[in-house]
Every structure is written in structure tokens, then in C-alpha cells.
Amino acid sequence: MCPTIAPKPTPSAGGCSTGGAATAATRSASARAVPPRRRPPAAPSRFRSSTPYPGPPPARVRTPNLTTLSPLGASGQARSVRRARNAPYLPDRRLFSGRSDMRTLLIGCGDHGGGTLLPAACSAGISIHALVDSDRERAEHLAKLWLIPQVYASTEDVDADTFDGAIVALPVSAQADHVAWALQAGLHTFVEKPPAPDLDGLRTLLQHAGRAGVHCVVGMNFRLAEGVRRLRSALAAPQYGPISYARVEHIARKPVQSFSPDMSLEASLFAAQGIHAIDLAQVLLPAQRVTSGQMIAVNRGRLATLVAGDPAGGTRLEVHFGSCAAAFSHQVRVVTASGDLLELRNMSELLHLPNGGDEHVREYPGARVLWRTSPIGGGYDSAGYGPELAAFGDLVAGGPAESLASLASLLPVYEAFDELLQAEGLAWTA
């Protein structure tokens, strides 16, 4: 006998099959009846602890990256996050209570003030409470990025009684007036080099500083650059003795035009390059009398040399600086009383050529590498901006003034270049 085949179910008025509903109900019950398959426990591993997971570690207390908190909206936030990748790490300012307690005003938000000194000051633990710039839109943009509460278009709008210090980073022709304002307002002042466009301007600032009774520090970052710190640390070793000869070469590719209509190109060269070279040379070998100087003929930019010496003491100092090169070149050569030669090349490598009487010369008479910059080094600490601003904050808090440049310490630097200008029949002004 053939099996009986059940007829197909007829659809109901609602469009759903009664047989289909029964089948779905059966499948649903079947699904509930069969327990889900569970993954077997993993085998013990030497990389996995047998103790229960205690949960995430407590959040590390650190200062947030302020550039990621910009209230600029969606598009602005995206730009802010990309910028934050290269932003400096901001240390916990509680570690620098003496510096962070100083309410500081930044005057000048240009490439150097806003792009270098502002992040360097924050990395050094100095709190910037307000920005001053004639380009108010630029200052407000920086204030949003760094969460700075106040912005002013001019120092005339600033209530100086609400601040303790000022950082000045303006064009050369405008710096002296703003430094004088800060000193007269009783603010501890850090001014980027050069503090004044000429020798007379520096002497005027010295008078203001003497009457103000506050600290005034000039930003000479080469003094505290990592390469110079390494060189001076090596020279402190007793076997070398005092320096007998020092030569500083500082040649860059600018300026080739004057910084302002009132300044000569030679004065602009001093403001950009010469002040660094002469100051560093005098730090290494101070109290040398300038005996000669010359402007050397070049087709592009300017090139100058200064020679100073003490015939009675048997010491000599040479300085070369210019703006004729295709790229920046910096060399420091020092010969000590022992006959040892130390050379710092481009702030990245320190070499030592021992004297002929050194007991190790027979093993290897060539130069020894005392230090090389790290491939991942650099930044504000290596260039000296961070250390000098940190030292400024410490000075205001009662710390030492070691390695910092004051207005008075730059007076011999200005005087040396002034002697060169007079010898060449040149002037500070155009």
C-alpha cells in the first residue's frame, strides 16, 4: 500500500500558513530545548595568570595634552588632534610649584613666541595665564589650543598687578619698548635675544632694570643647549686645565635683508647670529679684550670675524659669524692648557683629541667621541629653550642664576660688535 500524502496547507486570510506557523513553533521549541554550545576552557598558559583579573590599573595622574581639548567643533577638533601628535609632553606642574605659581604673560604670539617659547614654557612648568599680540585672532586661536584664559591686543589693556612675570618675543625693533614696560610694571621678565636693537638701547634697559628691582633674563638658548652643556661638563675635568684658545664659528643662511628700515644689515646680522656667537665665546673664555675685527667680503649676506686675546696670559679668542651659507653650520674648538683639543660639531657631536703626552696615545692617537646626540633626541631641551625657561622660573622662585644671561652680561657682547662697526665705518642704524 502506498503511503498517504498529506495535502498542502491552505493559506489563511492573513496570508500566513497554518502549517508554516506550526513548523516555526516547532523549530522555536527545538531551539529552546537544545542548549547552546559552549567553548571549552582554554588550556593553562605560562603567559596567563591563574589569579582573577583585578581590573584596569588606576589612572595615571598627569597633565592632559591641552591641544586635544580645543573647543573648535568637529573640523577644528580634527586639526587639533593631528597637531597634538607633535605637541610636547606637559609635565605635572605640581612638581614645579615655584614656577607654576608665577602668573606669566606672553607678549608676542608669532612663530617664535607662540610656536617655540609657549610650548617650551609649558614643558618647563611655567603657567601662561594670558597672551598679548596685535593680531588678536592669532592670539585667540593659541589661547583656545592651550586653554589660556585671557587675550589682549596691547599691553595698554593689561592690568600688570594681576601678573608676576612676562615673556617677551617680538620683532627686534619692538622688544626694547615692551621690556621697558614689563620692568616698569614690576614684572620679572624673560626676553628673547636680542633685548635691544643697539648698544644705546641696551644701556637704557639696564637703567630700567636697575630701578625696577626685578629679574630680567635674556633668552640665549645656546648657553644651555645640550651640546654646550656636554662641552662645559667635559672641560670641568681637572686634567684639562683652563682654556687657552677658543674658536666659535656660527654661520647661517639669513639674514640677507635688514629686519627693519631703521636697522642696518650688519645690525640685523648681529641680532640673528652674531650675538649668539660672541656670547658663547665669551662664556667659554671671558675677560678677553677685542683687538681686531673685520667684515669679510662675500657675495651673499654678511660675514664677520672678531679676534680677542690676552698676550700676558697667553690666551686667544676667535669668533666668526655670517649669513652667507646654504645651511646652518656651528663649530666650537677649544684648546686647553694641557694641550687637549675638544671640538663640538653642529651641536650634535663632541670630539676629544688628546695631547701628545697622554698615556693612552700609544694605544690610539686619533680623536675620541665623547658624546653624540641621540637619534630620538632634540626638542626644547636639546636646543636649550626648555632649560633656560625652567632656570628663569627657578630664579624667580629663589634659585640660582647660573648659566642665565642677564642684561649686564650682554653688555660686553654689544660693546665688542660696536667696536667692529666703528672700525669698519659702519653703524647700527641704516
Short mmCIF file of C-alpha atoms in Angstrom, two decimals:
data_model
loop_
_atom_site.label_atom_id
_atom_site.label_comp_id
_atom_site.label_asym_id
_atom_site.label_seq_id
_atom_site.Cartn_x
_atom_site.Cartn_y
_atom_site.Cartn_z
CA MET A 1 0.00 0.00 0.00
CA CYS A 2 1.26 3.44 -0.88
CA PRO A 3 1.76 5.91 1.94
CA THR A 4 -0.82 8.62 2.36
CA ILE A 5 0.49 12.06 1.42
CA ALA A 6 -0.94 14.86 3.47
CA PRO A 7 -2.37 17.76 1.46
CA LYS A 8 -0.54 21.06 1.41
CA PRO A 9 -1.89 23.51 3.95
CA THR A 10 -4.04 26.26 2.57
CA PRO A 11 -3.06 29.83 3.29
CA SER A 12 -5.21 31.68 5.73
CA ALA A 13 -6.85 35.01 5.19
CA GLY A 14 -3.98 36.84 6.82
CA GLY A 15 -1.52 35.46 4.27
CA CYS A 16 0.28 33.20 6.77
CA SER A 17 0.19 29.40 6.51
CA THR A 18 -1.16 27.44 9.48
CA GLY A 19 1.28 24.65 8.70
CA GLY A 20 4.12 27.16 8.49
CA ALA A 21 3.14 28.56 11.87
CA ALA A 22 3.24 25.10 13.38
CA THR A 23 6.61 24.43 11.81
CA ALA A 24 8.01 27.72 13.15
CA ALA A 25 6.67 26.97 16.61
CA THR A 26 8.24 23.52 16.47
CA ARG A 27 11.59 24.98 15.43
CA SER A 28 11.41 27.59 18.21
CA ALA A 29 10.71 24.94 20.82
CA SER A 30 13.50 22.81 19.42
CA ALA A 31 15.90 25.76 19.64
CA ARG A 32 14.95 26.30 23.24
CA ALA A 33 15.36 22.65 24.06
CA VAL A 34 18.93 22.35 22.70
CA PRO A 35 21.43 24.20 24.92
CA PRO A 36 23.93 26.43 23.13
CA ARG A 37 27.39 25.03 22.53
CA ARG A 38 29.94 26.45 24.91
CA ARG A 39 33.60 26.93 24.11
CA PRO A 40 35.76 24.59 26.18
CA PRO A 41 38.03 26.28 28.71
CA ALA A 42 41.44 27.23 27.40
CA ALA A 43 44.42 25.19 28.44
CA PRO A 44 46.67 26.73 31.08
CA SER A 45 49.32 29.04 29.61
CA ARG A 46 52.55 30.29 31.06
CA PHE A 47 51.58 33.75 29.77
CA ARG A 48 48.24 33.79 31.60
CA SER A 49 47.90 34.25 35.34
CA SER A 50 45.73 31.83 37.29
CA THR A 51 44.52 34.61 39.57
CA PRO A 52 41.37 36.54 38.68
CA TYR A 53 41.78 39.70 36.64
CA PRO A 54 41.78 42.58 39.15
CA GLY A 55 40.55 45.14 36.68
CA PRO A 56 42.34 48.02 34.95
CA PRO A 57 45.11 49.82 36.82
CA PRO A 58 44.30 53.19 38.36
CA ALA A 59 44.56 56.13 36.01
CA ARG A 60 47.98 57.77 35.98
CA VAL A 61 47.88 61.35 37.21
CA ARG A 62 49.39 63.54 34.53
CA THR A 63 48.65 66.82 32.90
CA PRO A 64 46.37 66.31 29.88
CA ASN A 65 47.54 67.15 26.40
CA LEU A 66 45.87 70.51 26.17
CA THR A 67 45.91 70.60 22.38
CA THR A 68 43.33 67.79 22.26
CA LEU A 69 40.82 69.83 24.24
CA SER A 70 40.32 72.59 21.72
CA PRO A 71 36.67 73.76 21.62
CA LEU A 72 36.72 74.32 17.87
CA GLY A 73 33.98 71.95 16.76
CA ALA A 74 34.29 68.85 14.59
CA SER A 75 36.65 70.15 11.92
CA GLY A 76 38.72 72.18 14.35
CA GLN A 77 38.95 69.21 16.71
CA ALA A 78 40.34 67.06 13.90
CA ARG A 79 43.02 69.60 13.16
CA SER A 80 43.76 69.87 16.87
CA VAL A 81 44.23 66.10 17.25
CA ARG A 82 46.66 65.97 14.34
CA ARG A 83 48.63 68.84 15.85
CA ALA A 84 48.71 67.10 19.23
CA ARG A 85 50.86 64.28 17.87
CA ASN A 86 53.85 66.61 17.72
CA ALA A 87 52.97 68.62 20.83
CA PRO A 88 55.42 68.46 23.73
CA TYR A 89 54.70 66.38 26.80
CA LEU A 90 53.41 68.66 29.53
CA PRO A 91 54.85 67.60 32.89
CA ASP A 92 52.81 67.55 36.07
CA ARG A 93 53.02 71.18 37.12
CA ARG A 94 52.69 70.22 40.77
CA LEU A 95 56.33 69.17 40.52
CA PHE A 96 57.26 72.75 39.70
CA SER A 97 55.31 74.65 42.32
CA GLY A 98 57.77 77.55 42.33
CA ARG A 99 57.45 78.06 38.57
CA SER A 100 53.76 77.32 38.15
CA ASP A 101 52.82 79.75 40.90
CA MET A 102 54.22 82.59 38.79
CA ARG A 103 51.37 84.15 36.77
CA THR A 104 53.09 84.76 33.45
CA LEU A 105 52.15 86.92 30.48
CA LEU A 106 53.40 86.02 26.98
CA ILE A 107 53.90 89.11 24.81
CA GLY A 108 54.21 88.09 21.17
CA CYS A 109 52.47 85.09 19.58
CA GLY A 110 54.41 84.83 16.32
CA ASP A 111 56.38 81.85 15.04
CA HIS A 112 58.93 82.04 17.84
CA GLY A 113 56.74 83.27 20.68
CA GLY A 114 53.70 81.12 20.01
CA GLY A 115 55.42 78.28 18.18
CA THR A 116 58.53 77.81 20.36
CA LEU A 117 58.55 79.71 23.65
CA LEU A 118 54.91 78.98 24.56
CA PRO A 119 55.23 75.17 24.42
CA ALA A 120 58.76 75.35 25.85
CA ALA A 121 57.49 77.36 28.82
CA CYS A 122 54.71 74.85 29.45
CA SER A 123 57.16 71.95 29.21
CA ALA A 124 59.33 73.75 31.78
CA GLY A 125 56.42 74.05 34.19
CA ILE A 126 55.70 77.76 33.69
CA SER A 127 52.00 78.60 33.58
CA ILE A 128 51.00 81.08 30.88
CA HIS A 129 47.92 82.98 32.08
CA ALA A 130 47.48 85.50 29.24
CA LEU A 131 48.60 86.29 25.69
CA VAL A 132 49.30 89.69 24.16
CA ASP A 133 49.52 90.16 20.40
CA SER A 134 48.44 92.83 17.95
CA ASP A 135 46.95 90.01 15.84
CA ARG A 136 44.14 89.21 18.25
CA GLU A 137 42.72 86.43 16.09
CA ARG A 138 46.05 84.60 16.15
CA ALA A 139 46.31 85.05 19.92
CA GLU A 140 42.75 83.79 20.48
CA HIS A 141 43.48 80.70 18.40
CA LEU A 142 46.54 79.92 20.53
CA ALA A 143 44.58 80.60 23.69
CA LYS A 144 41.98 78.01 22.68
CA LEU A 145 44.64 75.42 21.89
CA TRP A 146 46.44 75.89 25.21
CA LEU A 147 43.42 76.78 27.38
CA ILE A 148 44.80 80.20 28.25
CA PRO A 149 42.04 82.31 29.82
CA GLN A 150 42.96 85.85 28.74
CA VAL A 151 43.92 87.54 25.46
CA TYR A 152 44.92 91.18 24.94
CA ALA A 153 45.66 93.13 21.79
CA SER A 154 48.05 95.53 23.55
CA THR A 155 49.91 95.90 26.83
CA GLU A 156 47.83 99.04 27.40
CA ASP A 157 44.87 96.76 28.15
CA VAL A 158 46.77 94.64 30.68
CA ASP A 159 46.40 95.08 34.42
CA ALA A 160 50.01 94.34 35.35
CA ASP A 161 49.12 93.95 39.04
CA THR A 162 47.47 90.61 38.25
CA PHE A 163 50.70 89.10 36.86
CA ASP A 164 54.13 88.21 38.25
CA GLY A 165 56.22 87.69 35.12
CA ALA A 166 56.40 88.34 31.39
CA ILE A 167 57.95 86.53 28.43
CA VAL A 168 58.68 88.87 25.51
CA ALA A 169 59.20 87.53 21.98
CA LEU A 170 58.69 90.28 19.41
CA PRO A 171 60.49 91.66 16.36
CA VAL A 172 63.82 93.26 17.25
CA SER A 173 62.59 96.80 16.78
CA ALA A 174 59.66 96.30 19.20
CA GLN A 175 61.24 94.30 22.00
CA ALA A 176 63.01 97.06 23.95
CA ASP A 177 59.84 99.12 24.46
CA HIS A 178 57.88 96.12 25.75
CA VAL A 179 60.73 95.02 28.02
CA ALA A 180 60.81 98.54 29.46
CA TRP A 181 57.03 98.36 30.04
CA ALA A 182 57.34 95.00 31.83
CA LEU A 183 60.19 96.23 34.04
CA GLN A 184 58.40 99.44 34.94
CA ALA A 185 55.32 97.36 35.80
CA GLY A 186 57.42 95.34 38.26
CA LEU A 187 57.28 92.06 36.31
CA HIS A 188 60.09 89.51 36.27
CA THR A 189 60.98 89.49 32.58
CA PHE A 190 62.33 86.92 30.14
CA VAL A 191 63.12 88.48 26.76
CA GLU A 192 64.23 86.61 23.69
CA LYS A 193 67.53 87.78 22.22
CA PRO A 194 68.36 90.46 21.30
CA PRO A 195 66.80 92.58 24.06
CA ALA A 196 67.65 95.84 22.27
CA PRO A 197 68.49 96.73 18.65
CA ASP A 198 71.73 98.57 19.55
CA LEU A 199 74.17 99.38 22.34
CA ASP A 200 72.37 102.54 23.45
CA GLY A 201 69.10 100.65 23.73
CA LEU A 202 70.72 98.01 25.93
CA ARG A 203 72.14 100.64 28.26
CA THR A 204 68.68 102.18 28.58
CA LEU A 205 67.20 98.81 29.53
CA LEU A 206 69.93 98.34 32.12
CA GLN A 207 68.82 101.56 33.77
CA HIS A 208 65.18 100.39 33.80
CA ALA A 209 66.19 97.03 35.29
CA GLY A 210 68.26 98.72 37.99
CA ARG A 211 65.31 100.83 39.10
CA ALA A 212 62.72 98.05 38.84
CA GLY A 213 64.34 95.67 41.30
CA VAL A 214 63.12 92.57 39.43
CA HIS A 215 64.88 89.85 37.46
CA CYS A 216 65.46 90.37 33.72
CA VAL A 217 66.80 87.36 31.82
CA VAL A 218 67.74 87.24 28.13
CA GLY A 219 66.97 84.09 26.17
CA MET A 220 70.38 82.89 24.95
CA ASN A 221 69.43 79.26 24.34
CA PHE A 222 72.87 78.25 23.00
CA ARG A 223 74.25 78.62 26.53
CA LEU A 224 72.03 75.77 27.69
CA ALA A 225 71.91 73.69 24.50
CA GLU A 226 72.74 70.06 25.19
CA GLY A 227 75.95 70.11 23.15
CA VAL A 228 77.30 73.13 25.02
CA ARG A 229 76.35 71.60 28.35
CA ARG A 230 78.29 68.47 27.40
CA LEU A 231 81.30 70.52 26.33
CA ARG A 232 81.40 72.57 29.51
CA SER A 233 80.96 69.45 31.62
CA ALA A 234 83.93 67.83 29.88
CA LEU A 235 86.06 70.95 30.31
CA ALA A 236 85.40 70.85 34.05
CA ALA A 237 87.60 67.74 34.33
CA PRO A 238 90.79 68.67 36.23
CA GLN A 239 93.21 67.01 33.79
CA TYR A 240 92.50 69.58 31.06
CA GLY A 241 93.23 72.77 32.94
CA PRO A 242 91.97 76.21 31.87
CA ILE A 243 91.11 77.13 28.28
CA SER A 244 93.96 78.71 26.33
CA TYR A 245 92.28 79.05 22.93
CA ALA A 246 88.64 79.08 21.83
CA ARG A 247 87.13 79.45 18.38
CA VAL A 248 83.40 79.75 17.68
CA GLU A 249 82.02 79.59 14.13
CA HIS A 250 78.33 80.36 13.67
CA ILE A 251 77.24 80.70 10.04
CA ALA A 252 73.66 80.53 8.74
CA ARG A 253 71.72 81.45 5.61
CA LYS A 254 69.97 84.56 6.95
CA PRO A 255 69.54 87.48 7.19
CA VAL A 256 70.25 88.80 3.72
CA GLN A 257 67.94 91.79 4.23
CA SER A 258 67.58 94.16 7.15
CA PHE A 259 64.97 93.31 9.77
CA SER A 260 63.54 96.84 9.71
CA PRO A 261 64.07 100.12 7.83
CA ASP A 262 65.83 101.58 10.87
CA MET A 263 68.39 98.78 11.23
CA SER A 264 71.47 98.21 9.10
CA LEU A 265 72.08 94.77 7.63
CA GLU A 266 75.13 94.42 9.90
CA ALA A 267 72.97 95.10 12.98
CA SER A 268 70.47 92.53 11.71
CA LEU A 269 73.30 90.01 11.34
CA PHE A 270 74.29 90.67 14.95
CA ALA A 271 70.70 90.27 16.14
CA ALA A 272 70.25 86.92 14.39
CA GLN A 273 73.68 85.25 14.55
CA GLY A 274 76.44 87.42 15.97
CA ILE A 275 75.00 87.82 19.46
CA HIS A 276 74.94 84.03 19.87
CA ALA A 277 78.50 83.53 18.64
CA ILE A 278 80.10 86.35 20.65
CA ASP A 279 78.19 85.48 23.82
CA LEU A 280 79.12 81.79 23.67
CA ALA A 281 82.77 82.62 23.03
CA GLN A 282 82.86 85.00 26.00
CA VAL A 283 81.17 82.40 28.21
CA LEU A 284 83.92 79.90 27.35
CA LEU A 285 86.82 82.35 27.62
CA PRO A 286 85.76 85.55 29.42
CA ALA A 287 87.67 88.79 30.06
CA GLN A 288 89.34 88.93 26.64
CA ARG A 289 89.99 92.31 25.11
CA VAL A 290 88.91 92.72 21.50
CA THR A 291 91.98 93.61 19.46
CA SER A 292 90.71 93.43 15.89
CA GLY A 293 87.69 92.72 13.76
CA GLN A 294 86.74 92.71 10.11
CA MET A 295 83.77 92.43 7.78
CA ILE A 296 84.77 89.88 5.16
CA ALA A 297 83.62 90.36 1.56
CA VAL A 298 81.03 87.82 0.39
CA ASN A 299 78.51 88.00 -2.45
CA ARG A 300 75.54 86.94 -0.35
CA GLY A 301 74.67 88.17 3.12
CA ARG A 302 77.43 89.21 5.50
CA LEU A 303 80.45 87.56 7.16
CA ALA A 304 82.27 88.98 10.18
CA THR A 305 85.20 87.97 12.36
CA LEU A 306 86.41 89.14 15.76
CA VAL A 307 89.71 88.34 17.46
CA ALA A 308 90.47 88.95 21.13
CA GLY A 309 93.38 87.98 23.29
CA ASP A 310 95.42 88.42 26.41
CA PRO A 311 99.13 88.35 25.44
CA ALA A 312 100.22 88.35 29.07
CA GLY A 313 98.03 85.37 29.89
CA GLY A 314 98.70 83.59 26.60
CA THR A 315 95.02 83.20 25.65
CA ARG A 316 93.21 83.90 22.39
CA LEU A 317 89.59 84.01 21.27
CA GLU A 318 88.26 83.96 17.69
CA VAL A 319 84.65 84.42 16.58
CA HIS A 320 83.27 84.02 13.06
CA PHE A 321 79.62 84.58 12.18
CA GLY A 322 77.75 85.23 8.97
CA SER A 323 74.68 84.75 6.80
CA CYS A 324 76.28 83.55 3.57
CA ALA A 325 75.90 79.76 3.87
CA ALA A 326 73.30 77.47 2.33
CA ALA A 327 72.54 75.90 5.72
CA PHE A 328 73.33 76.36 9.37
CA SER A 329 76.87 75.43 10.45
CA HIS A 330 78.15 75.63 14.01
CA GLN A 331 81.62 74.65 15.26
CA VAL A 332 83.32 75.18 18.62
CA ARG A 333 87.03 74.34 19.05
CA VAL A 334 88.77 74.62 22.40
CA VAL A 335 92.42 74.00 23.29
CA THR A 336 93.19 73.68 26.99
CA ALA A 337 96.40 74.38 28.87
CA SER A 338 97.19 70.66 28.82
CA GLY A 339 97.22 70.69 25.01
CA ASP A 340 93.97 68.74 24.63
CA LEU A 341 91.62 69.71 21.80
CA LEU A 342 87.85 69.45 22.23
CA GLU A 343 85.56 70.11 19.28
CA LEU A 344 81.78 70.43 19.23
CA ARG A 345 80.35 69.91 15.75
CA ASN A 346 76.92 71.26 14.87
CA MET A 347 75.70 70.80 18.44
CA SER A 348 75.50 67.06 17.78
CA GLU A 349 78.97 65.54 18.29
CA LEU A 350 81.74 66.21 20.81
CA LEU A 351 85.25 65.01 19.95
CA HIS A 352 88.43 64.90 22.04
CA LEU A 353 91.92 64.81 20.54
CA PRO A 354 94.29 64.15 23.46
CA ASN A 355 97.60 65.89 23.94
CA GLY A 356 100.79 64.19 22.85
CA GLY A 357 101.81 63.32 26.39
CA ASP A 358 98.63 61.38 27.15
CA GLU A 359 99.44 57.83 28.24
CA HIS A 360 96.71 56.41 26.01
CA VAL A 361 98.04 57.98 22.80
CA ARG A 362 100.18 54.93 22.01
CA GLU A 363 97.08 52.75 22.00
CA TYR A 364 95.13 55.07 19.73
CA PRO A 365 96.33 58.55 18.73
CA GLY A 366 93.11 59.59 16.98
CA ALA A 367 90.13 61.57 18.21
CA ARG A 368 87.74 60.11 20.75
CA VAL A 369 83.99 60.64 20.56
CA LEU A 370 82.83 61.89 23.95
CA TRP A 371 79.18 62.38 23.02
CA ARG A 372 76.73 62.18 20.14
CA THR A 373 73.17 63.35 20.16
CA SER A 374 70.57 60.62 20.37
CA PRO A 375 68.70 59.73 17.15
CA ILE A 376 65.48 60.35 19.07
CA GLY A 377 66.82 63.43 20.83
CA GLY A 378 66.06 67.01 20.05
CA GLY A 379 63.22 69.26 21.02
CA TYR A 380 63.13 72.09 23.51
CA ASP A 381 65.60 70.51 25.94
CA SER A 382 68.27 69.81 23.33
CA ALA A 383 68.00 73.30 21.82
CA GLY A 384 68.19 74.93 25.25
CA TYR A 385 64.78 76.63 25.28
CA GLY A 386 63.29 74.39 27.95
CA PRO A 387 66.27 74.53 30.34
CA GLU A 388 66.63 78.31 30.14
CA LEU A 389 62.93 78.92 30.81
CA ALA A 390 63.00 76.43 33.67
CA ALA A 391 66.04 78.21 35.09
CA PHE A 392 64.21 81.54 34.77
CA GLY A 393 61.28 80.15 36.73
CA ASP A 394 63.63 78.78 39.38
CA LEU A 395 65.43 82.12 39.60
CA VAL A 396 62.18 83.93 40.32
CA ALA A 397 61.37 81.29 42.94
CA GLY A 398 64.69 81.96 44.68
CA GLY A 399 67.03 79.66 42.75
CA PRO A 400 70.49 80.40 41.32
CA ALA A 401 71.18 82.45 38.20
CA GLU A 402 73.86 80.08 36.90
CA SER A 403 74.21 79.93 33.08
CA LEU A 404 71.46 82.52 32.56
CA ALA A 405 72.17 85.64 30.51
CA SER A 406 71.38 88.97 32.15
CA LEU A 407 71.29 92.38 30.53
CA ALA A 408 74.59 93.24 32.21
CA SER A 409 76.30 90.07 30.94
CA LEU A 410 75.41 91.03 27.36
CA LEU A 411 76.97 94.48 27.64
CA PRO A 412 80.48 93.20 26.61
CA VAL A 413 78.85 91.36 23.69
CA TYR A 414 77.24 94.55 22.36
CA GLU A 415 80.43 96.53 23.00
CA ALA A 416 82.55 94.05 21.03
CA PHE A 417 80.31 94.35 17.98
CA ASP A 418 80.13 98.12 18.39
CA GLU A 419 83.94 98.28 18.18
CA LEU A 420 83.79 96.27 14.95
CA LEU A 421 81.21 98.63 13.45
CA GLN A 422 83.29 101.67 14.34
CA ALA A 423 86.45 100.13 12.89
CA GLU A 424 84.63 99.40 9.62
CA GLY A 425 82.92 102.81 9.46
CA LEU A 426 79.50 101.20 9.87
CA ALA A 427 76.56 101.87 12.19
CA TRP A 428 73.72 100.11 13.96
CA THR A 429 71.15 102.12 12.05
CA ALA A 430 70.52 102.13 8.31
#
